[in-house]
Amino acid sequence: PVFLHAVGEGKIAKSIFGIYIQGGGNKGEITFGGVNKAHLKEETAVSAKLISKTRMFIKMKKLALGETEMCKEEDEECKLLVDTACTSIMGPKEKVEEFNKETLDTDKERKWKVDCDKIQDFPDLVMTLGEKTLTLESSYYIRVVGDTCYSTIRPKNKERWQIGDVFLAKFYTEYNLKTDEEEITFYEAK
């Protein structure tokens, strides 16, 4: 990747970069060589080791939507791709379609529409990394467009999870690509 090449040539001092996505994903910044502490709450740090540096995969201990456990550590599908180019939260097709239909009362023909009056009643998404958790409230994963509301939790034909700007709008993300410390750290964004 270009970033690691620039680090190797000494053009960037540290093999760390930070990404800040402002609510809704319309604005943000990337900081090369470190993080911008003005956009993060340091005391909220939750880190996970990378299992693939080229694709930014981490392993989750658990992922749940309210009381519905979507995956656990021993499941192959409990891998997570942290993807800044993605605009939704994606997961294994069968589990996501069941959650959207049963819990959010959506249906594919309605393009994942949900009742806007029920947003606060929908469950939180809780991701466990090690012994710490990251919680994403429904107001982040339900997108409001005019007077219509949509679930951004979408099915994927692969047996893994993927998070994009819907999740990253709440969490400042630090990518540490040092050879012996490759990890992603999430902080609550300011």
Coordinates of C-alpha atoms in Angstrom, one line a residue:
P1 CA 0.0 0.0 0.0
V2 CA 1.0 3.6 -0.7
F3 CA 1.0 4.5 3.0
L4 CA 3.4 1.8 4.1
H5 CA 5.7 2.7 1.1
A6 CA 5.8 6.3 2.2
V7 CA 6.6 5.2 5.8
G8 CA 9.4 3.0 4.4
E9 CA 10.9 5.9 2.5
G10 CA 10.8 8.1 5.6
K11 CA 8.2 10.5 4.1
I12 CA 5.9 9.8 7.1
A13 CA 7.5 9.4 10.5
K14 CA 5.1 6.9 12.1
S15 CA 3.2 4.0 10.6
I16 CA 0.0 5.3 12.2
F17 CA -2.9 7.1 10.7
G18 CA -6.3 8.3 12.1
I19 CA -9.7 8.6 10.5
Y20 CA -12.4 10.9 11.7
I21 CA -15.8 10.8 10.0
Q22 CA -18.3 13.4 11.0
G23 CA -21.9 12.3 11.5
G24 CA -23.5 11.2 8.3
G25 CA -20.2 10.6 6.6
N26 CA -20.2 13.9 4.6
K27 CA -17.1 15.4 6.2
G28 CA -14.0 14.1 7.9
E29 CA -10.3 13.9 7.9
I30 CA -7.4 11.6 7.7
T31 CA -4.2 12.2 9.7
F32 CA -1.0 10.5 8.5
G33 CA 1.8 9.8 11.0
G34 CA -0.5 10.0 14.1
V35 CA -3.9 10.9 15.3
N36 CA -5.8 14.2 15.8
K37 CA -6.5 14.2 19.5
A38 CA -9.0 17.1 19.1
H39 CA -11.4 14.5 17.6
L40 CA -11.2 11.7 20.1
K41 CA -11.8 10.9 23.8
E42 CA -8.6 9.1 24.8
E43 CA -10.1 7.4 27.9
T44 CA -12.5 5.5 25.6
A45 CA -9.8 3.5 23.7
V46 CA -10.7 0.0 22.6
S47 CA -8.1 -1.9 20.6
A48 CA -8.0 -5.1 18.5
K49 CA -5.1 -6.8 16.8
L50 CA -5.2 -6.9 13.0
I51 CA -5.5 -10.3 11.5
S52 CA -4.8 -8.9 8.0
K53 CA -2.9 -5.7 7.4
T54 CA -3.8 -5.4 3.7
R55 CA -7.6 -5.6 4.3
M56 CA -8.0 -4.2 7.9
F57 CA -9.6 -7.3 9.4
I58 CA -9.9 -7.8 13.1
K59 CA -11.4 -10.6 15.2
M60 CA -14.4 -9.9 17.4
K61 CA -15.1 -11.7 20.6
K62 CA -18.9 -11.1 20.1
L63 CA -21.3 -9.1 18.1
A64 CA -24.9 -8.6 19.3
L65 CA -27.9 -6.6 18.2
G66 CA -29.8 -6.2 21.4
E67 CA -30.5 -9.7 22.7
T68 CA -29.7 -11.3 19.4
E69 CA -26.2 -12.7 19.3
M70 CA -25.0 -12.3 15.7
C71 CA -21.6 -14.1 16.2
K72 CA -19.1 -15.2 18.9
E73 CA -15.4 -15.6 19.0
E74 CA -15.2 -19.2 17.9
D75 CA -17.3 -18.5 14.8
E76 CA -15.4 -18.0 11.5
E77 CA -17.9 -15.3 10.7
C78 CA -16.8 -13.2 13.7
K79 CA -14.2 -11.5 11.5
L80 CA -14.7 -7.9 10.9
L81 CA -13.6 -5.7 8.0
V82 CA -13.2 -2.1 9.0
D83 CA -13.9 -0.3 5.7
T84 CA -14.0 3.5 5.3
A85 CA -15.4 3.1 1.8
C86 CA -18.5 1.3 3.0
T87 CA -21.6 3.2 3.9
S88 CA -23.4 0.6 6.0
I89 CA -23.0 -2.3 8.4
M90 CA -22.9 -5.6 6.5
G91 CA -23.1 -9.2 7.7
P92 CA -24.0 -12.8 6.8
K93 CA -27.1 -12.7 4.6
E94 CA -29.4 -15.1 6.6
K95 CA -28.7 -13.5 10.0
V96 CA -29.0 -9.9 8.8
E97 CA -32.2 -10.5 6.9
E98 CA -33.8 -12.3 9.9
F99 CA -32.8 -9.4 12.2
N100 CA -34.1 -6.7 9.9
K101 CA -37.4 -8.5 9.3
E102 CA -38.1 -9.8 12.9
T103 CA -36.6 -6.9 15.0
L104 CA -36.8 -3.9 12.7
D105 CA -39.9 -5.0 10.8
T106 CA -38.4 -4.3 7.4
D107 CA -38.8 -6.1 4.1
K108 CA -36.5 -6.1 1.1
E109 CA -39.2 -4.9 -1.3
R110 CA -39.5 -1.7 0.8
K111 CA -35.7 -1.1 0.5
W112 CA -35.1 -1.7 4.2
K113 CA -37.5 1.0 5.3
V114 CA -38.4 1.2 9.0
D115 CA -40.9 3.1 11.1
C116 CA -39.3 6.4 12.0
D117 CA -41.4 6.6 15.2
K118 CA -39.7 3.4 16.5
I119 CA -36.0 4.3 16.1
Q120 CA -35.4 4.8 19.8
D121 CA -37.0 1.4 20.5
F122 CA -34.6 -0.5 18.2
P123 CA -31.7 -2.4 20.0
D124 CA -28.1 -1.2 20.2
L125 CA -25.4 -2.9 18.3
V126 CA -22.7 -4.1 20.8
M127 CA -19.3 -5.2 19.6
T128 CA -17.0 -6.9 22.1
L129 CA -13.2 -6.7 21.4
G130 CA -11.3 -8.4 24.1
E131 CA -12.9 -7.5 27.4
K132 CA -14.2 -4.1 26.2
T133 CA -17.3 -3.2 24.3
L134 CA -18.3 -0.6 21.7
T135 CA -22.0 0.3 21.6
L136 CA -23.7 1.8 18.6
E137 CA -27.2 3.1 19.2
S138 CA -30.0 2.7 16.7
S139 CA -29.9 6.4 15.9
Y140 CA -26.6 5.7 14.1
Y141 CA -27.6 2.6 12.1
I142 CA -31.0 3.9 11.0
R143 CA -30.5 6.5 8.3
V144 CA -33.1 9.3 8.0
V145 CA -33.7 10.7 4.6
G146 CA -36.5 13.4 4.7
D147 CA -39.4 11.6 6.3
T148 CA -38.3 8.1 5.5
C149 CA -36.0 5.9 7.6
Y150 CA -33.8 3.0 6.5
S151 CA -31.9 0.3 8.2
T152 CA -28.2 0.5 7.2
I153 CA -27.6 -3.1 8.4
R154 CA -27.5 -4.9 5.1
P155 CA -26.9 -8.6 4.1
K156 CA -23.7 -9.7 2.4
N157 CA -23.2 -12.9 0.6
K158 CA -20.0 -13.5 2.6
E159 CA -19.7 -15.1 6.1
R160 CA -18.1 -12.1 7.8
W161 CA -19.0 -8.6 9.0
Q162 CA -18.1 -5.3 7.6
I163 CA -18.5 -1.8 9.1
G164 CA -18.4 1.5 7.3
D165 CA -19.2 5.1 8.0
V166 CA -22.4 4.4 9.9
F167 CA -20.3 2.9 12.6
L168 CA -17.2 5.0 12.1
A169 CA -19.2 8.3 12.5
K170 CA -19.4 7.5 16.2
F171 CA -15.8 6.3 16.6
Y172 CA -12.5 7.9 15.7
T173 CA -10.3 5.1 14.3
E174 CA -6.6 4.8 14.7
Y175 CA -4.7 2.3 12.5
N176 CA -1.3 1.3 13.8
L177 CA 0.6 -0.6 11.2
K178 CA 3.9 -1.0 13.1
T179 CA 5.2 -4.5 12.4
D180 CA 5.0 -5.7 16.0
E181 CA 1.9 -3.8 17.1
E182 CA -0.5 -4.0 14.1
E183 CA -3.9 -3.0 15.6
I184 CA -6.9 -0.8 15.2
T185 CA -8.0 1.4 18.1
F186 CA -11.5 2.9 18.3
Y187 CA -12.2 6.0 20.4
E188 CA -15.5 7.8 20.9
A189 CA -15.3 10.8 18.6
K190 CA -15.7 14.3 19.9

